PDB file of C-alpha atoms and ligand atoms in Angstrom:
ATOM      1  CA  MET P   1     -26.029  -4.657   0.382  1.00 52.00           C
ATOM      2  CA  PRO P   2     -24.090  -2.172  -1.765  1.00 54.00           C
ATOM      3  CA  ALA P   3     -23.014  -3.143  -5.261  1.00 59.00           C
ATOM      4  CA  PRO P   4     -19.354  -4.246  -5.444  1.00 62.00           C
ATOM      5  CA  ALA P   5     -18.664  -1.393  -7.872  1.00 68.00           C
ATOM      6  CA  ASN P   6     -19.452   1.071  -5.076  1.00 85.00           C
ATOM      7  CA  LEU P   7     -16.997  -0.455  -2.611  1.00 89.00           C
ATOM      8  CA  LEU P   8     -13.542   0.998  -2.112  1.00 92.00           C
ATOM      9  CA  PRO P   9     -11.033  -1.087  -0.108  1.00 91.00           C
ATOM     10  CA  VAL P  10      -9.309   0.646   2.791  1.00 94.00           C
ATOM     11  CA  HIS P  11      -5.521   0.504   2.891  1.00 94.00           C
ATOM     12  CA  LEU P  12      -3.735   0.588   6.223  1.00 94.00           C
ATOM     13  CA  ARG P  13      -0.285   2.052   6.838  1.00 96.00           C
ATOM     14  CA  ARG P  14       1.361   1.010  10.122  1.00 96.00           C
ATOM     15  CA  THR P  15       4.458   2.998  10.998  1.00 97.00           C
ATOM     16  CA  LEU P  16       6.947   1.843  13.614  1.00 96.00           C
ATOM     17  CA  ARG P  17       8.397   4.708  15.656  1.00 96.00           C
ATOM     18  CA  ALA P  18      11.694   4.772  17.530  1.00 94.00           C
ATOM     19  CA  ASP P  19       9.949   4.305  20.901  1.00 94.00           C
ATOM     20  CA  GLY P  20       8.425   1.018  19.656  1.00 92.00           C
ATOM     21  CA  SER P  21       4.908   2.387  19.183  1.00 95.00           C
ATOM     22  CA  LEU P  22       2.891   1.837  15.994  1.00 95.00           C
ATOM     23  CA  VAL P  23       0.984   4.665  14.318  1.00 95.00           C
ATOM     24  CA  GLU P  24      -1.867   3.697  11.991  1.00 94.00           C
ATOM     25  CA  TRP P  25      -3.262   5.662   9.038  1.00 95.00           C
ATOM     26  CA  MET P  26      -6.097   4.482   6.799  1.00 94.00           C
ATOM     27  CA  THR P  27      -6.749   5.579   3.234  1.00 95.00           C
ATOM     28  CA  VAL P  28      -8.931   4.844   0.239  1.00 94.00           C
ATOM     29  CA  PHE P  29      -8.270   5.759  -3.350  1.00 93.00           C
ATOM     30  CA  CYS P  30     -10.724   8.584  -4.101  1.00 93.00           C
ATOM     31  CA  PRO P  31     -11.922   8.415  -7.728  1.00 91.00           C
ATOM     32  CA  ALA P  32     -13.184  11.994  -7.563  1.00 92.00           C
ATOM     33  CA  LYS P  33      -9.815  13.384  -6.456  1.00 92.00           C
ATOM     34  CA  ALA P  34      -7.695  10.818  -8.372  1.00 89.00           C
ATOM     35  CA  ARG P  35      -5.512  10.209  -5.306  1.00 91.00           C
ATOM     36  CA  SER P  36      -5.588   8.354  -2.018  1.00 93.00           C
ATOM     37  CA  VAL P  37      -7.215  10.208   0.864  1.00 93.00           C
ATOM     38  CA  ALA P  38      -7.598   9.584   4.582  1.00 94.00           C
ATOM     39  CA  THR P  39     -10.821   7.772   5.459  1.00 94.00           C
ATOM     40  CA  ASP P  40     -11.612  10.680   7.816  1.00 93.00           C
ATOM     41  CA  LEU P  41     -12.300  12.740   4.692  1.00 95.00           C
ATOM     42  CA  CYS P  42     -14.925  10.239   3.521  1.00 95.00           C
ATOM     43  CA  ALA P  43     -16.865  10.557   6.757  1.00 89.00           C
ATOM     44  CA  ASP P  44     -17.573  14.217   5.871  1.00 91.00           C
ATOM     45  CA  CYS P  45     -18.155  13.647   2.143  1.00 95.00           C
ATOM     46  CA  THR P  46     -21.646  13.861   0.626  1.00 95.00           C
ATOM     47  CA  ARG P  47     -20.777  10.975  -1.747  1.00 94.00           C
ATOM     48  CA  CYS P  48     -20.084   8.613   1.149  1.00 94.00           C
ATOM     49  CA  HIS P  49     -22.752   6.094   2.192  1.00 92.00           C
ATOM     50  CA  VAL P  50     -20.786   4.388   4.935  1.00 91.00           C
ATOM     51  CA  VAL P  51     -17.234   3.864   6.207  1.00 92.00           C
ATOM     52  CA  VAL P  52     -16.706   0.351   7.618  1.00 89.00           C
ATOM     53  CA  LEU P  53     -13.540  -0.089   9.662  1.00 86.00           C
ATOM     54  CA  GLY P  54     -13.776  -3.525  11.261  1.00 78.00           C
ATOM     55  CA  ARG P  55     -11.272  -4.565  13.899  1.00 78.00           C
ATOM     56  CA  GLY P  56      -8.318  -6.817  13.163  1.00 74.00           C
ATOM     57  CA  GLU P  57      -8.348  -8.575   9.807  1.00 72.00           C
ATOM     58  CA  THR P  58     -12.057  -8.025   9.107  1.00 80.00           C
ATOM     59  CA  PRO P  59     -12.737  -6.178   5.820  1.00 77.00           C
ATOM     60  CA  LYS P  60     -12.491  -2.406   5.846  1.00 87.00           C
ATOM     61  CA  PHE P  61     -14.138  -0.454   3.069  1.00 90.00           C
ATOM     62  CA  VAL P  62     -15.939   2.716   2.062  1.00 94.00           C
ATOM     63  CA  VAL P  63     -19.194   2.694   0.123  1.00 93.00           C
ATOM     64  CA  CYS P  64     -18.874   5.653  -2.204  1.00 93.00           C
ATOM     65  CA  GLU P  65     -21.038   6.985  -5.031  1.00 91.00           C
ATOM     66  CA  SER P  66     -17.915   7.858  -7.029  1.00 88.00           C
ATOM     67  CA  ALA P  67     -16.412   4.390  -6.698  1.00 85.00           C
ATOM     68  CA  SER P  68     -17.766   3.035  -9.974  1.00 74.00           C
ATOM     69  CA  ARG P  69     -16.260   5.950 -11.916  1.00 63.00           C
ATOM     70  CA  GLY P  70     -13.764   4.634 -14.414  1.00 49.00           C
ATOM     71  CA  GLN P  71     -14.540   0.980 -13.661  1.00 54.00           C
ATOM     72  CA  ARG P  72     -15.856  -1.370 -16.305  1.00 48.00           C
ATOM     73  CA  GLU P  73     -19.631  -1.507 -16.679  1.00 48.00           C
ATOM     74  CA  ASP P  74     -19.875  -5.297 -16.867  1.00 53.00           C
ATOM     75  CA  PRO P  75     -18.384  -7.016 -13.786  1.00 53.00           C
ATOM     76  CA  GLY P  76     -18.239 -10.271 -15.758  1.00 54.00           C
ATOM     77  CA  VAL P  77     -15.636  -8.835 -18.124  1.00 58.00           C
ATOM     78  CA  VAL P  78     -12.030  -9.626 -17.198  1.00 63.00           C
ATOM     79  CA  ALA P  79     -10.246  -6.461 -16.090  1.00 75.00           C
ATOM     80  CA  SER P  80      -7.350  -5.204 -18.144  1.00 84.00           C
ATOM     81  CA  PRO P  81      -4.033  -4.526 -16.361  1.00 88.00           C
ATOM     82  CA  HIS P  82      -3.777  -1.428 -18.570  1.00 88.00           C
ATOM     83  CA  ALA P  83      -7.022  -0.051 -17.154  1.00 84.00           C
ATOM     84  CA  THR P  84      -6.699  -1.214 -13.536  1.00 87.00           C
ATOM     85  CA  PRO P  85      -4.947   1.127 -11.080  1.00 90.00           C
ATOM     86  CA  VAL P  86      -2.288  -0.384  -8.872  1.00 93.00           C
ATOM     87  CA  TRP P  87      -4.241   0.428  -5.688  1.00 91.00           C
ATOM     88  CA  GLY P  88      -6.565  -2.408  -6.716  1.00 87.00           C
ATOM     89  CA  ALA P  89      -3.718  -4.934  -6.721  1.00 90.00           C
ATOM     90  CA  MET P  90      -1.623  -3.999  -3.699  1.00 89.00           C
ATOM     91  CA  SER P  91      -2.047  -5.679  -0.332  1.00 85.00           C
ATOM     92  CA  GLY P  92      -4.218  -4.049   2.299  1.00 87.00           C
ATOM     93  CA  THR P  93      -1.502  -3.240   4.848  1.00 92.00           C
ATOM     94  CA  VAL P  94       1.957  -1.745   4.553  1.00 95.00           C
ATOM     95  CA  LEU P  95       4.505  -1.637   7.363  1.00 96.00           C
ATOM     96  CA  CYS P  96       6.755   1.444   7.448  1.00 97.00           C
ATOM     97  CA  VAL P  97       9.425   2.715   9.819  1.00 97.00           C
ATOM     98  CA  GLU P  98      10.512   6.185  10.783  1.00 97.00           C
ATOM     99  CA  ALA P  99      14.103   7.078   9.950  1.00 97.00           C
ATOM    100  CA  ASP P 100      15.352   7.043  13.550  1.00 97.00           C
ATOM    101  CA  VAL P 101      14.172   3.486  14.306  1.00 97.00           C
ATOM    102  CA  SER P 102      17.177   1.300  15.089  1.00 95.00           C
ATOM    103  CA  VAL P 103      18.198  -1.180  12.406  1.00 94.00           C
ATOM    104  CA  GLU P 104      18.045  -3.920  15.017  1.00 92.00           C
ATOM    105  CA  ARG P 105      14.382  -3.151  15.718  1.00 94.00           C
ATOM    106  CA  LEU P 106      13.667  -2.882  11.997  1.00 94.00           C
ATOM    107  CA  ASN P 107      15.289  -6.268  11.378  1.00 92.00           C
ATOM    108  CA  ALA P 108      13.062  -7.843  14.016  1.00 93.00           C
ATOM    109  CA  MET P 109       9.993  -6.233  12.451  1.00 94.00           C
ATOM    110  CA  LEU P 110      10.752  -7.634   8.992  1.00 93.00           C
ATOM    111  CA  ILE P 111      11.305 -11.112  10.417  1.00 92.00           C
ATOM    112  CA  ASP P 112       8.159 -11.022  12.579  1.00 93.00           C
ATOM    113  CA  ALA P 113       5.988  -9.804   9.692  1.00 93.00           C
ATOM    114  CA  SER P 114       7.614 -12.096   7.097  1.00 91.00           C
ATOM    115  CA  ILE P 115       8.143  -9.228   4.689  1.00 91.00           C
ATOM    116  CA  ASP P 116      11.175  -8.408   2.557  1.00 89.00           C
ATOM    117  CA  CYS P 117      11.255  -4.632   2.723  1.00 92.00           C
ATOM    118  CA  ALA P 118       9.887  -1.589   4.506  1.00 96.00           C
ATOM    119  CA  PRO P 119       9.497   2.006   3.346  1.00 97.00           C
ATOM    120  CA  VAL P 120      11.230   4.577   5.560  1.00 97.00           C
ATOM    121  CA  VAL P 121       9.005   7.612   6.113  1.00 97.00           C
ATOM    122  CA  ASP P 122       8.999  10.899   7.981  1.00 96.00           C
ATOM    123  CA  CYS P 123       6.395  11.710  10.640  1.00 94.00           C
ATOM    124  CA  ASP P 124       3.904  12.708   7.903  1.00 94.00           C
ATOM    125  CA  GLY P 125       4.329   9.450   5.977  1.00 96.00           C
ATOM    126  CA  THR P 126       6.384  10.984   3.155  1.00 96.00           C
ATOM    127  CA  LEU P 127       8.771   8.461   1.634  1.00 96.00           C
ATOM    128  CA  LEU P 128      12.461   8.893   2.475  1.00 96.00           C
ATOM    129  CA  GLY P 129      13.792   5.547   1.238  1.00 95.00           C
ATOM    130  CA  VAL P 130      13.426   1.788   1.487  1.00 95.00           C
ATOM    131  CA  VAL P 131      15.231  -0.873   3.513  1.00 95.00           C
ATOM    132  CA  THR P 132      15.306  -4.438   2.209  1.00 92.00           C
ATOM    133  CA  ARG P 133      16.487  -7.671   3.805  1.00 90.00           C
ATOM    134  CA  SER P 134      19.493  -7.508   1.470  1.00 89.00           C
ATOM    135  CA  ASP P 135      20.412  -4.117   2.956  1.00 90.00           C
ATOM    136  CA  LEU P 136      20.159  -5.637   6.418  1.00 91.00           C
ATOM    137  CA  MET P 137      22.315  -8.589   5.430  1.00 90.00           C
ATOM    138  CA  ARG P 138      25.043  -6.205   4.237  1.00 88.00           C
ATOM    139  CA  TRP P 139      24.654  -4.216   7.460  1.00 87.00           C
ATOM    140  CA  GLN P 140      25.189  -7.417   9.437  1.00 84.00           C
ATOM    141  CA  TRP P 141      27.933  -9.131   7.471  1.00 85.00           C
ATOM    142  CA  ARG P 142      29.974  -6.261   6.104  1.00 81.00           C
ATOM    143  CA  SER P 143      29.643  -3.779   8.916  1.00 78.00           C
ATOM    144  CA  GLY P 144      29.275  -6.076  11.901  1.00 82.00           C
ATOM    145  CA  ALA P 145      25.752  -4.856  12.769  1.00 79.00           C
ATOM    146  CA  PRO P 146      26.601  -1.498  14.368  1.00 85.00           C
ATOM    147  CA  ALA P 147      23.853   0.323  16.297  1.00 88.00           C
ATOM    148  CA  VAL P 148      22.610   2.734  13.627  1.00 91.00           C
ATOM    149  CA  PRO P 149      19.203   4.145  12.644  1.00 94.00           C
ATOM    150  CA  ALA P 150      17.260   3.000   9.588  1.00 95.00           C
ATOM    151  CA  ARG P 151      18.278   6.118   7.639  1.00 94.00           C
ATOM    152  CA  SER P 152      21.885   4.832   7.642  1.00 93.00           C
ATOM    153  CA  VAL P 153      21.065   1.704   5.640  1.00 92.00           C
ATOM    154  CA  MET P 154      18.096   2.799   3.513  1.00 94.00           C
ATOM    155  CA  GLN P 155      18.316   3.090  -0.263  1.00 93.00           C
ATOM    156  CA  SER P 156      16.588   5.722  -2.374  1.00 92.00           C
ATOM    157  CA  ALA P 157      13.417   4.419  -3.991  1.00 89.00           C
ATOM    158  CA  ARG P 158      11.279   5.258  -6.972  1.00 89.00           C
ATOM    159  CA  THR P 159       7.694   6.103  -6.087  1.00 88.00           C
ATOM    160  CA  VAL P 160       4.593   5.099  -8.007  1.00 94.00           C
ATOM    161  CA  PRO P 161       1.286   7.005  -7.707  1.00 96.00           C
ATOM    162  CA  ALA P 162      -1.697   4.857  -6.706  1.00 95.00           C
ATOM    163  CA  VAL P 163      -3.474   5.592  -9.999  1.00 93.00           C
ATOM    164  CA  THR P 164      -0.707   3.995 -12.128  1.00 95.00           C
ATOM    165  CA  PRO P 165      -1.963   0.998 -14.157  1.00 94.00           C
ATOM    166  CA  VAL P 166      -0.925  -2.479 -12.998  1.00 94.00           C
ATOM    167  CA  ALA P 167       0.597  -3.126 -16.443  1.00 93.00           C
ATOM    168  CA  THR P 168       2.865  -0.077 -16.171  1.00 96.00           C
ATOM    169  CA  VAL P 169       4.025  -1.089 -12.699  1.00 96.00           C
ATOM    170  CA  GLY P 170       4.647  -4.690 -13.783  1.00 94.00           C
ATOM    171  CA  ALA P 171       6.643  -3.545 -16.828  1.00 95.00           C
ATOM    172  CA  LEU P 172       8.730  -1.215 -14.666  1.00 95.00           C
ATOM    173  CA  MET P 173       9.485  -3.942 -12.131  1.00 94.00           C
ATOM    174  CA  ALA P 174      10.367  -6.463 -14.843  1.00 94.00           C
ATOM    175  CA  SER P 175      12.586  -4.112 -16.862  1.00 95.00           C
ATOM    176  CA  GLU P 176      14.466  -2.727 -13.864  1.00 92.00           C
ATOM    177  CA  GLY P 177      14.607  -5.888 -11.751  1.00 91.00           C
ATOM    178  CA  ILE P 178      12.651  -4.337  -8.867  1.00 90.00           C
ATOM    179  CA  ASP P 179      10.895  -6.700  -6.447  1.00 89.00           C
ATOM    180  CA  ALA P 180       8.851  -4.113  -4.536  1.00 91.00           C
ATOM    181  CA  LEU P 181       7.787  -0.513  -5.065  1.00 94.00           C
ATOM    182  CA  PRO P 182       6.288   1.941  -2.589  1.00 96.00           C
ATOM    183  CA  ILE P 183       2.929   3.325  -3.706  1.00 96.00           C
ATOM    184  CA  VAL P 184       2.198   6.962  -2.885  1.00 96.00           C
ATOM    185  CA  SER P 185      -1.059   8.890  -2.825  1.00 93.00           C
ATOM    186  CA  SER P 186      -0.181  10.894  -5.964  1.00 89.00           C
ATOM    187  CA  ASP P 187       2.726  12.754  -7.545  1.00 86.00           C
ATOM    188  CA  GLY P 188       1.663  15.850  -5.644  1.00 86.00           C
ATOM    189  CA  HIS P 189       1.142  13.986  -2.333  1.00 85.00           C
ATOM    190  CA  PRO P 190       4.096  11.568  -1.983  1.00 89.00           C
ATOM    191  CA  VAL P 191       2.870   9.935   1.220  1.00 95.00           C
ATOM    192  CA  VAL P 192       3.105   6.155   1.348  1.00 97.00           C
ATOM    193  CA  VAL P 193      -0.223   4.330   1.071  1.00 97.00           C
ATOM    194  CA  GLY P 194       1.059   0.859   0.198  1.00 96.00           C
ATOM    195  CA  VAL P 195       3.672  -1.372  -1.367  1.00 95.00           C
ATOM    196  CA  ILE P 196       3.298  -3.450  -4.514  1.00 95.00           C
ATOM    197  CA  THR P 197       5.466  -6.543  -4.814  1.00 92.00           C
ATOM    198  CA  ALA P 198       6.228  -8.776  -7.768  1.00 91.00           C
ATOM    199  CA  ARG P 199       4.158 -11.416  -6.004  1.00 90.00           C
ATOM    200  CA  ASP P 200       1.164  -9.028  -5.828  1.00 91.00           C
ATOM    201  CA  VAL P 201       1.398  -8.301  -9.555  1.00 92.00           C
ATOM    202  CA  MET P 202       1.695 -11.976 -10.444  1.00 91.00           C
ATOM    203  CA  ALA P 203      -1.201 -12.861  -8.130  1.00 90.00           C
ATOM    204  CA  TRP P 204      -3.372 -10.197  -9.740  1.00 89.00           C
ATOM    205  CA  LEU P 205      -2.503 -11.375 -13.256  1.00 88.00           C
ATOM    206  CA  ALA P 206      -3.129 -15.009 -12.300  1.00 86.00           C
ATOM    207  CA  HIS P 207      -6.515 -14.342 -10.736  1.00 74.00           C
ATOM    208  CA  PRO P 208      -9.070 -16.012 -13.026  1.00 43.00           C
ATOM    209  CA  ALA P 209     -11.316 -12.987 -13.403  1.00 52.00           C
ATOM    210  CA  GLY P 210      -8.582 -10.407 -12.869  1.00 49.00           C
ATOM    211  CA  ARG P 211     -10.853  -8.510 -10.535  1.00 50.00           C
ATOM    212  CA  LEU P 212     -10.122  -5.598  -8.267  1.00 48.00           C
ATOM    213  CA  ARG P 213      -9.791  -6.443  -4.609  1.00 46.00           C
ATOM    214  CA  GLU P 214     -13.267  -5.044  -4.005  1.00 41.00           C
ATOM    215  CA  GLY P 215     -14.491  -8.340  -5.402  1.00 40.00           C
ATOM    216  CA  ARG P 216     -13.433 -10.032  -2.173  1.00 42.00           C
ATOM    217  CA  LEU P 217     -15.371  -7.683   0.023  1.00 39.00           C
ATOM    218  CA  PRO P 218     -18.866  -8.216   1.441  1.00 36.00           C
ATOM    219  CA  GLY P 219     -21.516  -7.835  -1.220  1.00 34.00           C
ATOM    220  CA  SER P 220     -19.324  -9.277  -3.950  1.00 38.00           C
ATOM    221  CA  ASP P 221     -20.057 -12.422  -5.914  1.00 38.00           C
ATOM    222  CA  ALA P 222     -16.438 -13.664  -5.561  1.00 36.00           C
TER     223      ALA P 222
HETATM  224  S1  LIG Y 301     -16.538   9.177  -0.108  1.00 93.65           S
HETATM  225 FE1  LIG Y 301     -15.909  11.167  -1.008  1.00 93.65          FE
HETATM  226  S2  LIG Y 301     -13.768  11.469  -0.267  1.00 93.65           S
HETATM  227 FE2  LIG Y 301     -14.291   9.303   0.054  1.00 93.65          FE
HETATM  228  S3  LIG Y 301     -13.565   8.244  -1.789  1.00 93.65           S
HETATM  229 FE3  LIG Y 301     -15.725   8.767  -2.161  1.00 93.65          FE
HETATM  230  S4  LIG Y 301     -15.710  10.772  -3.217  1.00 93.65           S
HETATM  231 FE4  LIG Y 301     -13.681  10.454  -2.289  1.00 93.65          FE
END
């Protein structure tokens, strides 16, 4: 069984298209490249031991020789939010929509998934904006719910690279009153790889050992 320090959690982006289909894209945060990369890249990488992509909700992870780079040596030491990248605190799946998805379909998606917002992306996953439930409420009550695409109601959104420390993200959300932020691969690759919510940050801070999510994967002592 690989050591937990060598495990990288896989993040899944599901994107709803206008025809109702869902496109999936899986990434891991690559310590060697300091950005999120598609898991396909790991399969061809000499540092990769195995890529495990279980079906459904089963754990998905990459065992990578570079994974322990930059992590604390002693797993018993509580992680610092100043030294922990946000990719270790965000949830494993993010739901996105393409800009031409109808607001009606988007509204149904948010309700079905019990989420409060969705990044709007182009066909390559690059962030265009964000739609929140509040935006949809205004669309319904002020405008009378006209048949418009998601791009008509989305707001511009700040992006945060996956390598940004949890503490920096938490401070930004607290100071600017932001409940959710899209996480992108890096400044140079602004494709969406996840969303961090205030609840995610609080859950990470409240976790007794303050561990990265790898600690919940097979091989961990969590
Ligand atoms: S296996 Fe290679 S590409 Fe994948 S995360 Fe590790 S170093 Fe990066």
